[in-house]
C-alpha cells in the first residue's frame, strides 16, 4: 500500500493504475476509521481493481464552535486498517495541499442542503460538496463509495455529480451498527459509557417509526411524536430534529406514501449524532 501526501503523487499513482486498465474505486473519509468505513472499503475492493481511501479532516465543513480541532486523527491506526482491508493507496494530504490559500471557489447544491442538517449546520454541505468536488478532480475515480449513515450527504453528492456531469458512479452502502443498534461513528469516541447507552434510543426511535409504518400508521405527526417520546427517556438527549421526509428530495411530507426517509439528529452532552432509516411500504 502506498501513502500519498501530495496531489501530484496521488495523481501519478492513479494514472499508472488507469494505464494498466484498472477500474478506480474511491472512499473519501475523515479518518478515525471504524467498521462503517471498512464496509465501504470492502465494497470498493469487491467492485474495483484499484482502491484509494482519502483521509482528510476537512476544515471547510466544520462551523465555528464545532469539533474540527478535537476531531480524532489516529493516522497510524487508520493506515493499518487500510493495509489490512486491501487498499492500494491512502491519500492523506495536509491542509495546505487541499487549501493552499483562502478558498474562494465553492460548489453549492441548493434546496437539498436547506432542511435537516443544513438548517443546524450552515455552510456544512457547501464544505462537503466543495471538498468532494476537489477530491473527485484529484483522484478521478470511476466509482465513489458513501455510507447511508449520512443520508442527506449521499443525496446531495449524488445530485452534484449529476448536475455537474462528473464522469463517475456513486454507490451508497448500508449503515453499519453496533449490536445494540447504535450507528457506528467516529464521534461515538466522544461518548461516555452512560451516553452510549442513551444513544441507543436513537435507533430505538427509528425502529418504532418502522413498526408504526408497517402497522399502517400514516400520519407523520403521530409517528414523530412517538419517536420523540422514546428519545425523551433520556434527559441527556437534546433533540435537534426528528423528521420523516421524501427519500429523494428530502421535503417534509404529511402522510406516508411509498418510500420515506426517517431521520434523527440529537445532541448528547457535547456530541452531535445523526441516524436514519428508509422505510418502503410498497416493499412490505
Ligand atoms: P466520515 O469519515 O465520517 O466523513 O465518513 C466517511 C464515509 O463513511 C461517509 O460516506 C459516511 O457516510 C461513511 N460512514 C460513516 N459511518 C458509517 C456507518 N456506520 N456505516 C456505513 N458508512 C458509514
Tab-separated table of C-alpha atoms and ligand atoms in Angstrom:
chain	number	residue	atom	x	y	z
A	1	UNK	CA	0.000	0.000	0.000
A	2	UNK	CA	1.248	3.459	-0.900
A	3	UNK	CA	0.657	6.572	1.189
A	4	UNK	CA	0.426	9.744	-0.888
A	5	UNK	CA	0.567	13.088	0.855
A	6	UNK	CA	0.549	15.279	-2.222
A	7	UNK	CA	-1.881	15.817	-5.081
A	8	UNK	CA	0.862	15.180	-7.652
A	9	UNK	CA	1.823	11.840	-6.124
A	10	UNK	CA	-1.734	10.508	-5.895
A	11	UNK	CA	-2.359	11.595	-9.494
A	12	UNK	CA	0.754	9.690	-10.647
A	13	UNK	CA	-0.388	6.520	-8.870
A	14	UNK	CA	-3.894	6.720	-10.331
A	15	UNK	CA	-2.503	7.441	-13.777
A	16	UNK	CA	-0.389	4.278	-13.676
A	17	UNK	CA	-3.361	2.171	-12.493
A	18	UNK	CA	-5.598	3.618	-15.182
A	19	UNK	CA	-2.997	2.922	-17.900
A	20	UNK	CA	-2.974	-0.672	-16.684
A	21	UNK	CA	-6.716	-0.761	-17.420
A	22	UNK	CA	-7.795	-0.813	-13.777
A	23	UNK	CA	-11.175	0.352	-12.516
A	24	UNK	CA	-10.565	3.001	-9.842
A	25	UNK	CA	-12.620	2.938	-6.621
A	26	UNK	CA	-12.515	5.793	-4.125
A	27	UNK	CA	-13.618	6.042	-0.477
A	28	UNK	CA	-13.429	9.602	0.920
A	29	UNK	CA	-13.170	9.748	4.734
A	30	UNK	CA	-12.099	11.990	7.582
A	31	UNK	CA	-10.174	9.117	9.207
A	32	UNK	CA	-10.670	7.623	12.701
A	33	UNK	CA	-11.664	4.591	10.666
A	34	UNK	CA	-14.145	2.056	12.012
A	35	UNK	CA	-16.200	-0.880	10.716
A	36	UNK	CA	-18.514	1.511	8.868
A	37	UNK	CA	-15.609	2.832	6.803
A	38	UNK	CA	-14.247	-0.717	6.398
A	39	UNK	CA	-17.557	-1.811	4.882
A	40	UNK	CA	-17.174	0.912	2.228
A	41	UNK	CA	-13.592	-0.184	1.543
A	42	UNK	CA	-14.749	-3.803	1.207
A	43	UNK	CA	-17.434	-2.767	-1.266
A	44	UNK	CA	-14.791	-0.844	-3.224
A	45	UNK	CA	-12.348	-3.766	-3.227
A	46	UNK	CA	-15.124	-6.041	-4.497
A	47	UNK	CA	-16.259	-3.754	-7.312
A	48	UNK	CA	-12.965	-2.151	-8.384
A	49	UNK	CA	-9.395	-3.164	-9.216
A	50	UNK	CA	-7.605	-0.252	-7.539
A	51	UNK	CA	-8.850	1.354	-4.317
A	52	UNK	CA	-7.957	4.764	-2.916
A	53	UNK	CA	-9.010	5.964	0.523
A	54	UNK	CA	-8.622	9.632	1.389
A	55	UNK	CA	-8.111	10.686	4.985
A	56	UNK	CA	-8.645	14.405	5.380
A	57	UNK	CA	-10.401	16.260	8.179
A	58	UNK	CA	-11.908	18.957	6.012
A	59	UNK	CA	-11.941	22.315	7.802
A	60	UNK	CA	-14.474	23.914	5.463
A	61	UNK	CA	-17.293	21.610	6.535
A	62	UNK	CA	-16.978	22.487	10.221
A	63	UNK	CA	-18.756	25.519	11.607
A	64	UNK	CA	-17.379	27.852	14.259
A	65	UNK	CA	-17.507	26.124	17.643
A	66	UNK	CA	-17.745	22.650	16.090
A	67	UNK	CA	-15.260	19.835	16.756
A	68	UNK	CA	-12.694	20.441	13.959
A	69	UNK	CA	-9.776	20.787	16.410
A	70	UNK	CA	-10.678	17.848	18.625
A	71	UNK	CA	-11.753	15.505	15.792
A	72	UNK	CA	-9.754	12.245	16.297
A	73	UNK	CA	-6.750	11.794	13.971
A	74	UNK	CA	-5.245	8.325	14.675
A	75	UNK	CA	-3.348	8.190	11.366
A	76	UNK	CA	-1.111	5.175	12.120
A	77	UNK	CA	-4.103	3.042	13.190
A	78	UNK	CA	-6.009	4.174	10.095
A	79	UNK	CA	-3.128	3.154	7.806
A	80	UNK	CA	-3.014	-0.276	9.431
A	81	UNK	CA	-6.769	-0.715	8.888
A	82	UNK	CA	-6.398	0.287	5.226
A	83	UNK	CA	-3.455	-2.063	4.732
A	84	UNK	CA	-5.447	-4.975	6.174
A	85	UNK	CA	-8.506	-4.128	4.098
A	86	UNK	CA	-6.622	-4.303	0.787
A	87	UNK	CA	-6.422	-0.586	-0.012
A	88	UNK	CA	-3.915	0.323	-2.754
A	89	UNK	CA	-3.371	3.988	-1.932
A	90	UNK	CA	-4.159	6.193	1.050
A	91	UNK	CA	-4.302	9.864	0.124
A	92	UNK	CA	-3.633	11.825	3.312
A	93	UNK	CA	-2.972	15.425	2.323
A	94	UNK	CA	-2.023	18.223	4.710
A	95	UNK	CA	-4.432	21.135	4.882
A	96	UNK	CA	-2.021	23.255	2.780
A	97	UNK	CA	-2.278	20.732	-0.082
A	98	UNK	CA	-6.042	20.968	-0.241
A	99	UNK	CA	-6.379	24.668	0.627
A	100	UNK	CA	-3.080	26.400	-0.225
A	101	UNK	CA	-4.734	29.802	0.016
A	102	UNK	CA	-8.056	31.233	1.090
A	103	UNK	CA	-10.756	29.251	-0.693
A	104	UNK	CA	-12.940	31.452	-2.870
A	105	UNK	CA	-14.453	28.844	-5.197
A	106	UNK	CA	-17.331	26.824	-3.805
A	107	UNK	CA	-19.687	24.149	-5.052
A	108	UNK	CA	-23.129	24.755	-3.666
A	109	UNK	CA	-26.033	22.351	-4.094
A	110	UNK	CA	-29.204	24.315	-3.424
A	111	UNK	CA	-32.534	23.158	-1.979
A	112	UNK	CA	-31.409	19.683	-0.884
A	113	UNK	CA	-28.973	21.273	1.570
A	114	UNK	CA	-31.542	23.568	3.175
A	115	UNK	CA	-33.501	21.233	5.509
A	116	UNK	CA	-32.329	18.889	8.295
A	117	UNK	CA	-28.567	19.156	8.937
A	118	UNK	CA	-28.375	22.152	6.584
A	119	UNK	CA	-30.533	24.141	8.981
A	120	UNK	CA	-28.438	23.477	12.066
A	121	UNK	CA	-25.041	23.459	10.348
A	122	UNK	CA	-24.985	26.418	7.944
A	123	UNK	CA	-22.157	26.089	5.427
A	124	UNK	CA	-21.568	22.413	6.264
A	125	UNK	CA	-22.769	20.975	2.971
A	126	UNK	CA	-21.016	23.676	0.960
A	127	UNK	CA	-17.780	22.477	2.586
A	128	UNK	CA	-18.625	18.832	1.894
A	129	UNK	CA	-19.533	19.330	-1.756
A	130	UNK	CA	-16.523	21.561	-2.363
A	131	UNK	CA	-14.028	19.130	-0.854
A	132	UNK	CA	-15.659	16.179	-2.644
A	133	UNK	CA	-15.522	18.028	-5.976
A	134	UNK	CA	-11.830	18.740	-5.334
A	135	UNK	CA	-11.131	15.124	-4.334
A	136	UNK	CA	-13.007	13.789	-7.365
A	137	UNK	CA	-10.933	16.069	-9.605
A	138	UNK	CA	-7.716	14.935	-7.944
A	139	UNK	CA	-8.418	11.200	-7.813
A	140	UNK	CA	-10.556	10.907	-10.984
A	141	UNK	CA	-12.255	7.713	-9.772
A	142	UNK	CA	-14.705	5.538	-11.681
A	143	UNK	CA	-16.767	4.690	-8.595
A	144	UNK	CA	-17.064	6.518	-5.250
A	145	UNK	CA	-18.464	4.881	-2.116
A	146	UNK	CA	-20.529	6.681	0.536
A	147	UNK	CA	-22.432	5.469	3.603
A	148	UNK	CA	-26.202	5.612	4.024
A	149	UNK	CA	-25.450	6.711	7.605
A	150	UNK	CA	-25.103	10.266	6.260
A	151	UNK	CA	-28.218	10.111	4.114
A	152	UNK	CA	-28.508	13.801	3.273
A	153	UNK	CA	-24.820	13.944	2.355
A	154	UNK	CA	-25.174	10.997	-0.050
A	155	UNK	CA	-28.240	12.551	-1.692
A	156	UNK	CA	-26.516	15.934	-2.049
A	157	UNK	CA	-23.341	14.407	-3.528
A	158	UNK	CA	-25.321	12.298	-5.982
A	159	UNK	CA	-27.096	15.423	-7.173
A	160	UNK	CA	-23.837	17.367	-7.507
A	161	UNK	CA	-22.353	14.571	-9.638
A	162	UNK	CA	-25.457	14.528	-11.813
A	163	UNK	CA	-25.783	18.309	-12.187
A	164	UNK	CA	-22.075	18.838	-12.904
A	165	UNK	CA	-21.806	15.821	-15.244
A	166	UNK	CA	-18.973	14.298	-13.272
A	167	UNK	CA	-17.951	11.053	-15.023
A	168	UNK	CA	-18.275	8.744	-12.030
A	169	UNK	CA	-20.711	6.443	-10.290
A	170	UNK	CA	-21.820	6.918	-6.675
A	171	UNK	CA	-22.517	3.772	-4.642
A	172	UNK	CA	-24.300	4.146	-1.290
A	173	UNK	CA	-23.602	1.342	1.212
A	174	UNK	CA	-25.798	0.359	4.188
A	175	UNK	CA	-25.294	1.781	7.686
A	176	UNK	CA	-23.190	-0.439	9.942
A	177	UNK	CA	-24.464	-0.627	13.530
A	178	UNK	CA	-23.298	-1.907	16.902
A	179	UNK	CA	-25.213	-4.952	18.188
A	180	UNK	CA	-27.443	-2.594	20.229
A	181	UNK	CA	-28.395	-0.694	17.064
A	182	UNK	CA	-26.210	2.392	17.589
A	183	UNK	CA	-24.862	3.532	14.216
A	184	UNK	CA	-21.069	3.308	14.269
A	185	UNK	CA	-19.480	6.759	14.048
A	186	UNK	CA	-16.081	8.343	14.642
A	187	UNK	CA	-17.889	10.713	17.014
A	188	UNK	CA	-19.030	7.801	19.254
A	189	UNK	CA	-15.486	8.046	20.678
A	190	UNK	CA	-16.592	11.230	22.448
A	191	UNK	CA	-19.365	9.408	24.366
A	192	UNK	CA	-19.102	8.168	27.950
A	193	UNK	CA	-20.470	4.668	28.686
A	194	UNK	CA	-23.643	6.260	30.069
A	195	UNK	CA	-24.054	8.463	26.997
A	196	UNK	CA	-23.534	5.428	24.731
A	197	UNK	CA	-26.492	3.753	26.434
A	198	UNK	CA	-28.596	6.888	25.958
A	199	UNK	CA	-27.570	6.966	22.296
A	200	UNK	CA	-29.212	3.567	21.670
A	201	UNK	CA	-32.550	5.386	21.983
A	202	UNK	CA	-31.868	6.964	18.574
A	203	UNK	CA	-32.146	3.660	16.717
A	204	UNK	CA	-34.979	2.559	19.029
A	205	UNK	CA	-36.940	5.628	17.913
A	206	UNK	CA	-36.239	4.762	14.261
A	207	UNK	CA	-37.319	1.157	14.811
A	208	UNK	CA	-40.522	2.432	16.381
A	209	UNK	CA	-41.097	4.523	13.292
A	210	UNK	CA	-40.643	1.451	11.075
A	211	UNK	CA	-43.003	-0.583	13.268
A	212	UNK	CA	-45.714	2.079	13.167
A	213	UNK	CA	-45.482	2.491	9.401
A	214	UNK	CA	-45.572	-1.271	8.915
A	215	UNK	CA	-48.616	-1.458	11.200
A	216	UNK	CA	-50.396	1.022	8.965
A	217	UNK	CA	-49.945	4.394	10.700
A	218	UNK	CA	-49.713	7.042	8.011
A	219	UNK	CA	-49.894	10.300	9.953
A	220	UNK	CA	-46.356	11.700	10.263
A	221	UNK	CA	-47.166	13.799	13.344
A	222	UNK	CA	-48.328	10.713	15.242
A	223	UNK	CA	-45.176	8.810	14.347
A	224	UNK	CA	-42.694	11.585	15.134
A	225	UNK	CA	-44.450	12.273	18.479
A	226	UNK	CA	-43.936	8.611	19.397
A	227	UNK	CA	-40.275	8.815	18.320
A	228	UNK	CA	-39.767	11.915	20.473
A	229	UNK	CA	-41.313	10.102	23.446
A	230	UNK	CA	-38.702	7.361	23.092
A	231	UNK	CA	-35.863	9.892	22.856
A	232	UNK	CA	-37.198	11.732	25.920
A	233	UNK	CA	-36.498	8.623	28.023
A	234	UNK	CA	-33.031	10.108	28.475
A	235	UNK	CA	-32.831	13.627	29.903
A	236	UNK	CA	-29.326	13.800	28.409
A	237	UNK	CA	-30.742	13.787	24.873
A	238	UNK	CA	-31.451	17.135	23.273
A	239	UNK	CA	-33.372	16.620	20.040
A	240	UNK	CA	-32.290	18.714	17.057
A	241	UNK	CA	-34.747	17.196	14.612
A	242	UNK	CA	-36.968	14.165	14.195
A	243	UNK	CA	-38.374	14.106	10.723
A	244	UNK	CA	-39.864	11.903	8.037
A	245	UNK	CA	-39.156	13.183	4.549
A	246	UNK	CA	-39.320	12.320	0.884
A	247	UNK	CA	-36.406	9.985	0.195
A	248	UNK	CA	-35.294	11.791	-2.955
A	249	UNK	CA	-35.846	15.488	-2.389
A	250	UNK	CA	-35.849	15.481	1.427
A	251	UNK	CA	-39.014	17.542	1.635
A	252	UNK	CA	-41.378	17.185	4.587
A	253	UNK	CA	-44.465	15.098	3.976
A	254	UNK	CA	-47.740	14.851	5.910
A	255	UNK	CA	-48.607	11.250	5.192
A	256	UNK	CA	-46.646	8.118	4.495
A	257	UNK	CA	-46.676	7.136	0.850
A	258	UNK	CA	-44.268	4.632	-0.690
A	259	UNK	CA	-40.650	5.065	0.307
A	260	UNK	CA	-39.737	7.536	3.075
A	261	UNK	CA	-36.618	8.550	4.965
A	262	UNK	CA	-36.875	8.840	8.750
A	263	UNK	CA	-34.103	10.982	10.180
A	264	UNK	CA	-32.977	11.895	13.681
A	265	UNK	CA	-30.334	14.346	14.913
A	266	UNK	CA	-29.617	14.784	18.613
A	267	UNK	CA	-27.061	16.172	20.952
A	268	UNK	CA	-25.884	14.141	23.909
A	269	UNK	CA	-23.641	16.353	26.017
A	270	UNK	CA	-21.227	17.960	23.582
A	271	UNK	CA	-21.690	15.268	20.924
A	272	UNK	CA	-23.970	15.575	17.917
A	273	UNK	CA	-25.241	12.277	16.486
A	274	UNK	CA	-27.355	11.561	13.418
A	275	UNK	CA	-29.044	8.438	12.127
A	276	UNK	CA	-31.726	7.423	9.644
A	277	UNK	CA	-33.613	4.547	8.085
A	278	UNK	CA	-35.519	4.137	4.843
A	279	UNK	CA	-38.975	2.580	5.117
A	280	UNK	CA	-40.678	1.387	1.971
A	281	UNK	CA	-44.293	0.308	2.472
A	282	UNK	CA	-44.511	-0.875	-1.100
A	283	UNK	CA	-41.860	-3.493	-0.286
A	284	UNK	CA	-43.897	-4.952	2.632
B	1	LIG	P1	-16.602	10.334	7.685
B	1	LIG	O1	-15.211	9.845	7.905
B	1	LIG	O2	-17.421	10.406	8.927
B	1	LIG	O3	-16.657	11.579	6.836
B	1	LIG	O4	-17.322	9.212	6.820
B	1	LIG	C1	-16.769	8.753	5.619
B	1	LIG	C2	-17.757	7.853	4.955
B	1	LIG	O5	-18.074	6.748	5.803
B	1	LIG	C3	-19.096	8.567	4.653
B	1	LIG	O6	-19.542	8.177	3.367
B	1	LIG	C4	-20.004	8.039	5.735
B	1	LIG	O7	-21.365	8.030	5.374
B	1	LIG	C5	-19.471	6.610	5.887
B	1	LIG	N1	-19.866	6.050	7.186
B	1	LIG	C6	-19.676	6.610	8.409
B	1	LIG	N2	-20.233	5.825	9.369
B	1	LIG	C7	-20.796	4.768	8.724
B	1	LIG	C8	-21.518	3.619	9.150
B	1	LIG	N3	-21.793	3.404	10.429
B	1	LIG	N4	-21.940	2.751	8.213
B	1	LIG	C9	-21.689	2.960	6.887
B	1	LIG	N5	-20.998	4.017	6.428
B	1	LIG	C10	-20.555	4.912	7.323
